[in-house]
Amino acid sequence: MTDTNSVPEWTLDGVLAELAGIHASMTDRQFAFILGAGASFTSDIPTGKHLAQRWLKDLHLRECDDGSDLDDWLSQAWPSASGLSHDTADQHYPQIFERRFSQDRESGYAELELAMEGKSPSLGYSLLAEIIQHTRHKVVVTTNFDNLVADALAMHAHQSPLVVAHESLAGFVRPQLRRPLVAKIHRDLFLHPKNDHAGVSTMEEGWRLALKKLFQYFTPIVVGYGGNDGSLMDMLLALEAGDIAGRMVWCYREGAPPSDKAQQVLIKHRGVQVKIAGFDEFMLQLAAKLVKGFNVADIAERTAKLGQDRATRYREQAEKLSKSSAQGSAAQRSAGVVLRKSIEGGKSWWAWQVLANDEPDVAKQEEIYKQGLREFPTSAELTANYALFLAQRRKEYVAAQTLYRKALELDPSHAHIAGNYAVFLADLLKDFDAAQFMFKKALELDPGHASIMGDYAYFLAQHRKDYDAAEGVYQKAMVLAPSDASIACDYALFLKHHRKDYDAAQTLFKKALELDPGRGDITGAYALFLANHRKDYDDAEAMYKRARELDPENPNHIANFASLKLTKGDPTSRNEVRPLVLLAISRRQPEASQTLAEAILYGAIERELRAAGADEELLGRLKSLLQMGFERGIWDFEPMFSVVLPQLPAERQAFFRALGAAILDASQVGALDKFENWQSLKPIDPFGPFAST
């Protein structure tokens, strides 16, 4: 026969199996976690017992003048507190708090704030956050003042909870909630938490009603709670048998069994007690039972990635602000000055990166990188960024590759560096097998990195011609990062170039501009699309003007605008081509040689359309560019050629088509020698001052 006057003691394995069974079979049943100070102890927050013991020592120091020890003094000074000793201080926490801070309660609150300041959630709270996020068990009732539950949810980027931290808000506690709930029945740390005897001994009617409704649907699991306050315990005792859903589970640690009042609650509500090693250990075992695919290592890696992603996003936003402030309003420039000054004294690799970004002189920029690496020789990020600089600005590919390899030795798990190295291998070294291997490695390190996926999709389309695989990767990247304007634009370009699906491409261009209307490169790409594939020259012209406002230093906008003006065909538009070509030349940007070559080609064609003969100065500059050589990128002259070249004699049409082919493919430069005028043409410094107008 079962003894109805004792609480069943279950094994831990038995309790875990019971909870797992309920979770699997009773989808209408949910668990509510009742947490006390013991749950926060491994987060370095002192328990109520530790605080009470500390305050007793303070009182003993203040009040004892006869030299008696603490317990002897307690028997004399606290006659009304039966059983009070150093070991039982937790049972008398409210009275001790009242006496310790009787005339200055604010100092008591300040001491509590200090005890909880800067504390991070322990493993147990992180695992509780996983349970809350990935199961239907989303309610926490706590007597604690700390914010560890909400902090753990935020730390792991889980859904933010509804925190009800005052009795006046108890009406918001309902059994059916759209988000997690944290009910702080003794208030929040910053809302005059209840520490006195009256506060912790009684519960306001609002909380009584709210919790009664809650426990009709939620089975309580008590962890780290001693049951020494009267408010929650009396409320639970006042409930009728059957008012609590399921079998209440009370977890306790060795040597600290449930109090007498807790035993009464468990007997009344058919509860069980179970001995656990501690809060962290119990939450680990429970999460393993309740969370599908549970893996502590995965949680740790995901948390580390979240921190890295947040730091990267923070740096990117700061760098974007710094760059935009240089060309912005007075207020923006002022903000940029503040940002740069605040970073100058920084003790991190990123401070050197920002200084390098702000330095226009290439030689000085390189020296900044070298100084930064002397101070931070083990920074994988700064090493990789220096490699990128050497590749893009110095064209020193061997040195860049050495640095990329060093960066990956310093941090083999850095997916972003691996992805950048893959792009370098593909676009600059043309080592496509090594690039594909590195792309796959980067995505193994971070399968959810949408930006790397976008680069990989471009690689598959451009270098492997595997358009089906590329489109699949683009689509996956769009799902992972639906608000990433760059990926939307790159996918639009893919659809334009390789699928000829202009309707879908236009939809994605518009989406990209809605996501980031301040992107000059996306605005320019859409302008080009409108001109070449929609023949909507007026809208394209408006977009080009907008792109040049947003990104005035980008030579592509100048060249593309010249192409548009040439294609439109009206005399007013064509008269604007030559000034645009002269502007492109005046920029003197060797790194934009292909763009300059395109602009010069447009100017030469425009000259012949006016029946003014060949422009030997422009063509001489173009000949010099082709002899010097430059990196080729994707371009298509056909939309312009098909409209404009039929207006020229057949021989000149062939000549300009051959020029276009040579601009896009170095192997076609020799084919120009079949044109007699080209052979006799004198090369001219493409970046020198213009002799004629």
XYZ file of C-alpha atoms in Angstrom:
693
model
C 0.000 0.000 0.000
C 1.257 3.426 -0.914
C 1.944 5.758 1.981
C -0.115 8.866 1.191
C 1.749 10.838 3.842
C 5.160 10.600 2.157
C 6.532 11.885 -1.126
C 7.716 9.237 -3.593
C 11.437 9.368 -4.293
C 12.190 8.525 -7.928
C 15.489 7.841 -9.563
C 16.809 10.447 -11.958
C 16.621 8.014 -14.860
C 13.011 7.300 -13.960
C 12.099 10.998 -13.902
C 13.855 11.679 -17.213
C 12.090 8.728 -18.847
C 8.729 9.946 -17.513
C 9.252 13.489 -18.805
C 10.436 12.203 -22.188
C 7.362 9.970 -22.432
C 4.997 12.847 -21.646
C 6.807 15.044 -24.163
C 6.413 12.435 -26.897
C 2.877 11.230 -26.251
C 0.938 14.098 -24.618
C 1.200 17.020 -27.014
C -1.377 18.949 -24.990
C 0.818 18.812 -21.862
C 3.579 21.358 -21.266
C 6.225 21.788 -18.591
C 6.777 24.953 -16.566
C 10.153 25.372 -14.875
C 10.092 26.796 -11.340
C 13.564 28.176 -10.636
C 15.112 29.444 -7.446
C 18.471 30.870 -6.469
C 20.159 27.476 -6.670
C 19.737 27.517 -10.452
C 21.871 30.651 -10.714
C 24.707 29.554 -8.449
C 26.892 28.195 -11.287
C 26.418 31.531 -13.050
C 28.421 33.014 -10.151
C 25.372 34.603 -8.553
C 25.292 33.941 -4.798
C 22.343 31.993 -3.479
C 19.957 33.382 -0.910
C 21.758 31.279 1.703
C 25.150 32.772 0.859
C 23.761 36.304 0.939
C 21.946 35.718 4.210
C 25.094 34.281 5.781
C 27.118 37.274 4.610
C 24.568 39.692 6.037
C 24.500 37.820 9.365
C 28.243 38.345 9.620
C 27.738 42.060 8.885
C 25.140 42.274 11.661
C 27.329 40.328 14.070
C 30.176 42.767 13.390
C 27.881 45.744 13.991
C 25.915 44.611 17.012
C 27.950 42.123 19.012
C 30.022 43.898 21.674
C 30.792 41.030 24.052
C 33.044 38.936 21.802
C 30.666 35.970 21.557
C 30.707 33.886 18.399
C 28.049 34.185 15.709
C 25.697 31.403 16.780
C 25.819 32.389 20.487
C 25.111 35.974 19.538
C 22.217 34.853 17.299
C 20.516 33.007 20.151
C 20.591 36.211 22.197
C 19.917 38.787 19.496
C 17.216 36.884 17.576
C 14.984 35.208 20.180
C 11.984 35.353 17.843
C 13.782 33.512 15.030
C 13.553 29.942 16.207
C 16.263 27.686 14.821
C 18.261 30.515 13.244
C 21.945 29.689 12.842
C 24.653 30.258 10.300
C 23.682 26.984 8.576
C 19.929 27.767 8.471
C 20.276 31.391 7.345
C 18.472 30.731 4.048
C 15.283 29.846 5.898
C 15.273 33.302 7.481
C 16.429 35.319 4.456
C 13.611 37.947 4.564
C 14.100 38.754 8.256
C 17.883 38.995 7.818
C 17.499 41.338 4.835
C 15.067 43.553 6.764
C 17.383 43.891 9.734
C 20.572 44.320 7.700
C 19.092 47.110 5.533
C 16.336 48.352 7.845
C 17.074 52.062 7.504
C 18.503 52.018 3.990
C 16.726 49.539 1.768
C 18.203 51.094 -1.385
C 21.674 50.005 -0.258
C 20.324 46.458 -0.076
C 19.079 46.678 -3.649
C 22.453 48.106 -4.697
C 24.223 45.147 -3.096
C 21.992 42.746 -4.997
C 22.693 44.587 -8.243
C 26.428 44.341 -7.604
C 26.155 40.620 -6.909
C 24.409 40.054 -10.263
C 26.230 42.628 -12.407
C 27.974 41.214 -15.466
C 27.070 37.600 -14.757
C 26.613 35.319 -17.761
C 24.208 32.387 -18.021
C 25.711 29.046 -17.088
C 25.519 25.954 -19.258
C 22.260 25.020 -17.557
C 20.571 28.239 -18.618
C 21.850 27.829 -22.183
C 20.363 24.338 -22.271
C 17.107 25.612 -20.803
C 17.077 28.184 -23.628
C 17.450 25.333 -26.133
C 14.469 23.524 -24.593
C 12.385 26.698 -24.639
C 13.311 27.430 -28.255
C 12.896 23.964 -29.735
C 9.995 22.477 -27.732
C 6.566 23.551 -26.538
C 7.820 23.928 -22.957
C 8.255 27.699 -22.830
C 7.313 28.881 -19.325
C 9.617 29.789 -16.436
C 8.335 30.879 -13.024
C 11.087 32.195 -10.795
C 11.683 33.839 -7.464
C 15.021 35.118 -8.776
C 15.705 38.749 -9.607
C 18.336 38.069 -12.289
C 17.809 38.080 -16.058
C 19.653 34.857 -16.879
C 16.789 33.181 -18.749
C 16.275 36.148 -21.067
C 20.048 36.581 -21.432
C 20.489 32.942 -22.440
C 17.753 33.215 -25.066
C 19.339 36.388 -26.449
C 22.854 34.925 -26.360
C 21.770 32.065 -28.609
C 19.639 34.324 -30.850
C 16.456 32.566 -29.783
C 12.996 34.083 -29.532
C 12.789 36.910 -27.014
C 10.568 36.100 -24.016
C 7.752 38.027 -22.427
C 9.218 38.957 -19.042
C 6.547 39.760 -16.455
C 8.530 41.345 -13.649
C 5.844 43.074 -11.573
C 2.512 42.056 -10.110
C 0.795 44.892 -11.980
C 1.606 43.025 -15.220
C 0.404 39.612 -14.058
C -2.640 39.909 -16.311
C -0.349 39.289 -19.283
C 0.367 35.769 -18.004
C -1.888 33.413 -19.925
C -1.675 29.695 -20.689
C -1.776 30.344 -24.456
C 1.201 32.511 -25.412
C 2.935 33.172 -28.721
C 6.379 33.489 -27.157
C 8.290 32.247 -24.115
C 7.226 33.547 -20.693
C 9.368 34.423 -17.675
C 7.202 35.157 -14.628
C 9.285 36.883 -11.915
C 6.982 36.654 -8.934
C 9.325 38.579 -6.600
C 9.836 41.320 -9.182
C 12.860 42.297 -11.184
C 16.164 43.398 -9.724
C 15.490 46.981 -10.805
C 11.853 47.172 -9.687
C 12.288 47.093 -5.898
C 12.604 43.312 -5.593
C 10.790 41.680 -2.734
C 13.205 40.727 0.033
C 11.361 41.597 3.213
C 9.282 39.186 5.251
C 5.941 40.630 4.186
C 6.895 40.690 0.493
C 8.069 37.088 0.214
C 5.395 35.695 2.527
C 2.364 36.880 0.606
C 1.371 36.825 -3.028
C -0.732 39.475 -4.731
C -4.093 38.395 -6.054
C -3.021 39.062 -9.650
C -0.227 36.521 -9.425
C -2.463 34.013 -7.621
C -5.047 34.062 -10.405
C -2.489 34.037 -13.205
C -0.472 31.123 -11.816
C -3.559 29.110 -10.984
C -4.664 29.299 -14.630
C -1.147 28.533 -15.795
C -0.665 25.383 -13.728
C -3.913 23.932 -15.055
C -2.037 23.388 -18.333
C 1.601 23.176 -17.240
C 3.346 20.534 -15.148
C 5.800 22.213 -12.737
C 9.436 21.075 -12.690
C 11.145 22.638 -9.673
C 14.929 23.157 -9.887
C 17.163 25.149 -7.565
C 14.273 26.343 -5.398
C 14.280 25.715 -1.666
C 10.645 26.603 -1.011
C 11.521 28.925 1.855
C 9.265 31.825 0.886
C 5.630 31.794 1.848
C 4.216 33.445 -1.256
C 4.621 30.726 -3.877
C 4.429 27.839 -1.406
C 1.216 29.080 0.189
C -0.271 29.699 -3.235
C 0.540 26.103 -4.293
C -0.869 24.728 -1.047
C -4.051 26.732 -1.533
C -4.718 25.104 -4.883
C -7.185 22.257 -4.934
C -5.983 18.744 -5.664
C -6.173 18.366 -9.427
C -5.539 22.074 -10.139
C -2.037 21.225 -11.350
C -1.645 19.337 -14.608
C 0.245 16.097 -14.239
C 2.757 15.019 -11.633
C 4.849 17.796 -10.095
C 8.614 17.075 -10.067
C 10.815 18.571 -7.348
C 14.556 18.352 -7.959
C 16.915 18.701 -5.009
C 20.629 18.371 -4.380
C 22.358 16.005 -1.957
C 21.877 17.231 1.590
C 19.131 19.730 0.724
C 15.833 17.810 0.486
C 12.546 19.669 -0.033
C 11.380 21.639 3.020
C 8.443 20.515 5.134
C 6.123 22.899 3.312
C 7.414 21.634 -0.023
C 6.674 18.081 1.124
C 3.095 19.133 1.869
C 2.751 20.641 -1.613
C 4.094 17.487 -3.235
C 1.790 15.220 -1.233
C -1.252 17.320 -2.099
C -0.451 17.472 -5.808
C 0.814 13.936 -6.310
C 4.365 15.099 -6.851
C 7.660 13.253 -6.769
C 11.095 14.233 -5.566
C 14.376 13.397 -7.290
C 17.979 13.903 -6.290
C 20.121 15.632 -8.935
C 23.783 16.586 -9.145
C 22.955 20.200 -9.916
C 21.016 22.545 -12.187
C 23.501 22.396 -15.077
C 23.735 18.614 -14.978
C 19.968 18.152 -14.843
C 19.297 20.544 -17.737
C 21.927 18.738 -19.799
C 20.218 15.390 -19.253
C 16.729 16.806 -19.800
C 17.692 18.620 -23.013
C 19.123 15.377 -24.366
C 15.689 13.785 -23.841
C 13.513 16.604 -25.192
C 15.434 18.409 -27.956
C 15.635 16.653 -31.310
C 19.183 16.398 -32.643
C 20.597 17.719 -29.375
C 24.359 18.245 -29.462
C 26.258 20.400 -26.979
C 29.181 20.862 -29.373
C 26.838 22.149 -32.084
C 25.369 24.650 -29.625
C 28.838 25.860 -28.701
C 29.866 26.212 -32.352
C 26.643 28.003 -33.227
C 27.079 30.380 -30.308
C 30.677 31.111 -31.305
C 29.564 31.763 -34.878
C 26.805 34.082 -33.696
C 29.365 36.085 -31.751
C 31.711 36.169 -34.724
C 28.874 37.140 -37.081
C 27.770 39.933 -34.774
C 31.324 41.231 -34.486
C 31.747 41.061 -38.264
C 28.439 42.845 -38.847
C 29.400 45.509 -36.303
C 32.742 46.085 -38.019
C 31.166 46.169 -41.475
C 28.603 48.740 -40.376
C 31.283 50.894 -38.766
C 33.470 50.671 -41.880
C 30.486 51.527 -44.094
C 29.786 54.562 -41.933
C 33.424 55.599 -42.169
C 33.459 55.345 -45.973
C 30.109 57.083 -46.507
C 31.013 59.918 -44.152
C 33.854 61.022 -46.415
C 31.389 62.023 -49.159
C 28.398 62.810 -46.966
C 26.881 65.810 -45.270
C 28.631 67.875 -42.629
C 26.916 65.829 -39.917
C 28.030 62.564 -41.569
C 31.604 63.803 -41.922
C 31.590 64.801 -38.268
C 30.385 61.344 -37.272
C 33.144 59.809 -39.382
C 35.771 61.886 -37.602
C 34.463 60.712 -34.232
C 34.532 57.092 -35.378
C 38.093 57.275 -36.669
C 39.371 59.049 -33.563
C 37.712 56.488 -31.316
C 39.405 53.663 -33.209
C 42.898 55.196 -33.337
C 43.530 54.336 -29.715
C 42.056 50.873 -30.046
C 44.038 47.796 -29.097
C 42.752 45.417 -31.744
C 43.605 44.295 -35.261
C 40.429 45.936 -36.503
C 41.695 49.403 -35.533
C 44.550 48.921 -38.015
C 42.117 47.692 -40.654
C 40.011 50.841 -40.357
C 43.128 53.002 -40.620
C 44.116 51.118 -43.771
C 40.643 51.559 -45.251
C 40.814 55.319 -44.714
C 44.254 55.736 -46.322
C 43.986 56.571 -50.067
C 47.719 56.271 -50.745
C 48.569 52.657 -51.637
C 52.129 52.784 -50.252
C 50.964 54.264 -46.951
C 48.118 51.768 -46.794
C 50.590 48.915 -47.140
C 52.749 50.323 -44.363
C 49.674 50.449 -42.084
C 49.061 46.750 -42.739
C 52.692 45.956 -41.930
C 52.601 47.966 -38.703
C 49.337 46.309 -37.688
C 50.762 42.846 -38.272
C 53.865 43.678 -36.270
C 51.567 44.447 -33.353
C 49.102 41.604 -34.037
C 51.142 38.894 -35.805
C 48.614 36.172 -34.934
C 45.552 37.972 -36.296
C 44.139 35.740 -39.010
C 41.714 38.478 -40.058
C 44.344 41.178 -40.558
C 46.660 38.717 -42.330
C 43.887 37.737 -44.740
C 42.928 41.364 -45.348
C 46.552 42.189 -46.164
C 46.525 39.284 -48.614
C 43.425 40.763 -50.250
C 45.164 44.142 -50.466
C 48.263 42.641 -52.116
C 46.112 40.789 -54.628
C 43.808 43.652 -55.575
C 46.017 46.725 -55.239
C 49.549 45.403 -55.760
C 48.841 42.434 -58.054
C 51.379 40.492 -55.986
C 49.657 37.146 -56.243
C 52.448 34.934 -54.900
C 52.786 37.022 -51.722
C 49.001 37.171 -51.385
C 48.700 33.392 -51.614
C 51.392 32.944 -48.965
C 49.473 35.242 -46.624
C 46.138 33.522 -47.270
C 47.729 30.205 -46.355
C 49.218 31.725 -43.210
C 45.848 33.181 -42.220
C 44.234 29.743 -42.499
C 47.043 28.233 -40.435
C 46.344 30.841 -37.751
C 42.614 30.081 -37.821
C 41.745 26.905 -39.758
C 38.067 27.220 -38.831
C 37.554 30.732 -40.227
C 35.026 30.150 -43.013
C 35.076 33.729 -44.292
C 38.841 33.639 -44.884
C 38.544 30.271 -46.626
C 35.806 31.699 -48.845
C 37.879 34.756 -49.770
C 40.848 32.519 -50.556
C 38.609 30.444 -52.837
C 37.597 33.590 -54.744
C 41.268 34.559 -55.048
C 42.186 31.122 -56.403
C 39.387 31.212 -58.957
C 39.409 34.802 -60.198
C 43.103 35.664 -60.024
C 45.118 32.432 -60.093
C 42.606 30.589 -62.307
C 43.226 27.450 -60.237
C 39.669 26.227 -60.443
C 40.173 22.803 -58.862
C 41.851 24.332 -55.798
C 39.168 27.016 -55.666
C 36.351 24.467 -55.690
C 38.051 22.496 -52.935
C 38.388 25.662 -50.842
C 34.761 26.700 -51.454
C 33.610 23.287 -50.233
C 35.862 23.551 -47.182
C 34.479 27.010 -46.356
C 30.902 25.720 -46.571
C 31.760 22.703 -44.434
C 33.050 25.120 -41.797
C 29.907 27.228 -42.041
C 27.071 25.570 -43.987
C 24.810 28.547 -43.387
C 27.148 31.258 -44.702
C 25.005 32.781 -47.447
C 27.691 35.138 -48.747
C 30.105 32.266 -49.397
C 27.265 30.415 -51.116
C 26.733 33.408 -53.399
C 30.425 33.451 -54.332
C 30.354 29.700 -54.907
C 27.290 29.989 -57.133
C 29.087 32.641 -59.220
C 32.106 30.322 -59.471
C 29.971 27.402 -60.654
C 28.330 29.534 -63.324
C 31.332 31.522 -64.510
C 34.144 28.989 -64.271
C 32.443 25.577 -64.306
C 29.517 26.475 -66.584
C 27.362 24.318 -64.311
C 24.315 26.551 -64.424
C 21.886 24.139 -62.788
C 24.162 23.666 -59.771
C 24.796 27.413 -59.612
C 21.102 28.218 -59.589
C 20.478 25.696 -56.832
C 23.164 27.310 -54.676
C 21.780 30.806 -55.386
C 18.311 29.675 -54.335
C 19.647 28.173 -51.122
C 21.540 31.381 -50.370
C 18.365 33.393 -50.913
C 16.510 31.212 -48.406
C 19.283 31.605 -45.833
C 19.637 35.363 -46.343
C 16.415 36.760 -47.844
C 17.377 40.311 -46.847
C 20.868 40.242 -48.408
C 20.807 42.743 -51.270
C 24.118 41.540 -52.729
C 22.914 37.957 -53.142
C 19.636 39.114 -54.699
C 21.551 41.282 -57.193
C 24.034 38.504 -58.036
C 21.181 36.071 -58.627
C 19.485 38.650 -60.860
C 22.687 38.956 -62.905
C 22.847 35.166 -63.188
C 19.265 35.016 -64.453
C 20.020 37.799 -66.934
C 23.267 36.384 -68.313
C 22.697 32.627 -68.175
C 18.944 32.009 -68.104
C 17.749 34.988 -70.165
C 14.864 35.132 -67.706
C 14.490 38.898 -67.768
C 11.209 39.062 -65.862
C 12.632 37.136 -62.893
C 15.848 39.136 -63.100
C 13.968 42.441 -62.969
C 11.987 41.278 -59.948
C 15.213 40.461 -58.127
C 16.875 43.737 -59.121
C 13.917 45.614 -57.650
C 14.037 43.500 -54.499
C 17.754 44.192 -54.084
C 17.144 47.946 -54.335
C 14.275 47.752 -51.854
C 16.592 45.966 -49.423
C 19.412 48.479 -49.861
C 18.445 51.577 -51.875
C 21.793 53.204 -51.093
C 23.891 50.722 -53.097
C 25.386 52.450 -56.134
C 26.652 49.201 -57.658
C 23.193 47.603 -57.588
C 21.604 50.776 -58.934
C 24.109 50.803 -61.803
C 23.543 47.125 -62.559
C 19.792 47.710 -62.762
C 20.319 50.741 -65.008
C 22.352 48.573 -67.386
C 19.624 45.924 -67.368
C 16.956 48.504 -68.193
C 19.017 49.884 -71.061
C 20.146 46.623 -72.639
C 17.234 44.278 -72.006
C 14.199 46.528 -71.617
C 15.270 49.331 -73.950
C 13.862 51.645 -71.318
C 16.443 54.361 -71.856
C 14.754 57.104 -69.862
C 14.456 55.019 -66.690
C 17.945 53.665 -67.259
C 19.321 57.199 -67.503
C 17.623 58.165 -64.233
C 19.095 55.111 -62.545
C 22.589 55.875 -63.863
C 22.388 59.404 -62.500
C 21.323 57.984 -59.145
C 24.182 55.452 -59.233
C 26.720 58.213 -59.867
C 25.329 60.208 -56.944
C 25.614 57.202 -54.664
C 29.013 56.033 -55.869
C 30.790 58.901 -57.648
C 34.191 57.182 -57.664
C 33.008 54.080 -59.512
C 34.319 54.240 -63.125
C 31.790 51.632 -64.292
C 28.969 54.140 -63.953
C 30.771 56.598 -66.239
C 31.496 53.994 -68.929
C 28.021 52.477 -68.781
C 26.400 55.893 -68.918
C 28.462 56.653 -72.047
C 27.239 53.369 -73.570
C 23.644 54.348 -72.840
C 24.080 57.811 -74.362
C 25.605 56.250 -77.468
C 22.819 53.680 -77.777
C 19.978 56.180 -77.338
C 21.058 57.672 -80.644
C 19.599 61.180 -80.459
C 22.089 63.993 -81.123
C 21.772 65.487 -77.635
C 22.619 62.183 -75.970
C 25.538 61.454 -78.299
C 27.014 64.877 -77.628
C 27.406 63.788 -73.988
C 29.501 60.710 -74.835
C 32.812 62.478 -75.350
C 32.725 64.444 -72.048
C 32.047 61.173 -70.224
C 35.014 59.507 -71.945
C 37.262 62.422 -71.022
C 36.055 62.134 -67.427
C 36.925 58.423 -67.371
C 40.422 59.186 -68.681
C 40.935 61.996 -66.161
C 40.353 59.572 -63.264
C 43.669 57.859 -64.137
C 42.768 54.522 -62.515
C 44.994 51.711 -63.839
C 43.037 49.159 -61.792
C 39.989 50.019 -63.935
C 41.730 49.508 -67.296
C 38.983 47.380 -68.844
C 36.363 49.947 -67.895
C 38.521 52.701 -69.409
C 38.995 50.621 -72.563
C 35.215 50.268 -72.885
C 34.701 54.011 -72.433
C 37.378 54.830 -75.038
C 35.719 52.436 -77.486
C 32.400 54.267 -77.048
C 34.096 57.609 -77.674
C 35.805 56.339 -80.831
C 32.526 54.965 -82.207
C 30.721 58.221 -81.412
C 33.402 60.182 -83.315
C 32.888 58.081 -86.457
C 29.104 58.274 -86.174
C 29.547 62.029 -86.575
C 31.439 61.309 -89.828
C 34.454 63.004 -88.301
C 36.891 60.223 -89.147
C 38.834 57.967 -86.834
C 39.869 59.434 -83.486
C 43.545 58.493 -83.496
C 44.169 59.859 -80.016
C 41.439 57.713 -78.446
C 42.380 54.667 -80.501
C 46.064 55.209 -79.622
C 45.163 55.107 -75.938
C 43.170 51.950 -76.487
C 46.075 50.333 -78.365
C 48.394 51.142 -75.485
C 45.930 49.622 -72.964
C 45.665 46.422 -74.991
C 49.451 46.169 -75.269
C 49.879 46.710 -71.524
C 47.288 44.066 -70.716
C 44.730 44.074 -67.919
C 42.408 41.747 -66.066
C 39.298 40.911 -68.046
C 35.816 40.759 -66.597
C 32.390 39.847 -67.926
C 30.895 42.315 -70.371
C 28.664 42.275 -73.429
C 28.934 44.900 -76.171
C 26.228 43.310 -78.303
C 23.241 45.364 -77.044
C 25.071 48.536 -78.076
C 26.732 47.073 -81.186
C 23.436 45.784 -82.589
C 21.879 49.255 -82.409
C 24.827 51.478 -83.328
C 27.259 49.653 -85.636
C 24.832 49.152 -88.554
C 25.112 52.910 -89.038
C 28.812 52.538 -89.984
C 30.459 51.085 -93.114
C 30.936 47.319 -93.058
C 34.720 47.563 -92.704
C 34.430 49.822 -89.633
C 31.778 47.564 -88.162
C 34.199 44.651 -88.385
C 36.983 46.760 -86.891
C 34.975 47.831 -83.860
C 33.694 44.319 -83.292
C 37.303 43.120 -83.312
C 38.178 45.832 -80.785
C 35.325 44.716 -78.554
C 36.526 41.110 -78.731
C 40.093 42.168 -77.839
C 38.883 44.175 -74.830
C 37.131 41.101 -73.478
C 39.674 38.426 -74.484
C 43.454 38.923 -74.486
C 43.865 36.172 -77.086
C 41.962 38.317 -79.623
C 44.348 41.287 -79.484
C 46.556 39.864 -82.257
C 43.572 39.652 -84.623
C 43.570 43.463 -84.815
C 46.774 43.413 -86.875
C 44.794 42.523 -89.980
C 43.467 46.090 -89.965
C 46.023 48.330 -91.696
C 45.066 51.484 -89.812
C 45.589 49.655 -86.513
C 49.074 48.504 -87.459
C 50.196 52.074 -88.205
C 48.507 53.552 -85.147
C 50.864 55.120 -82.583
C 50.239 54.018 -78.954
C 49.512 56.848 -76.495
C 49.696 56.862 -72.690
C 46.119 55.945 -71.774
C 46.266 57.785 -68.448
C 48.047 60.950 -69.646
C 46.457 64.381 -70.168
C 44.191 64.754 -73.185
C 45.702 66.810 -76.034
C 42.513 67.723 -77.887
C 38.860 68.290 -77.056
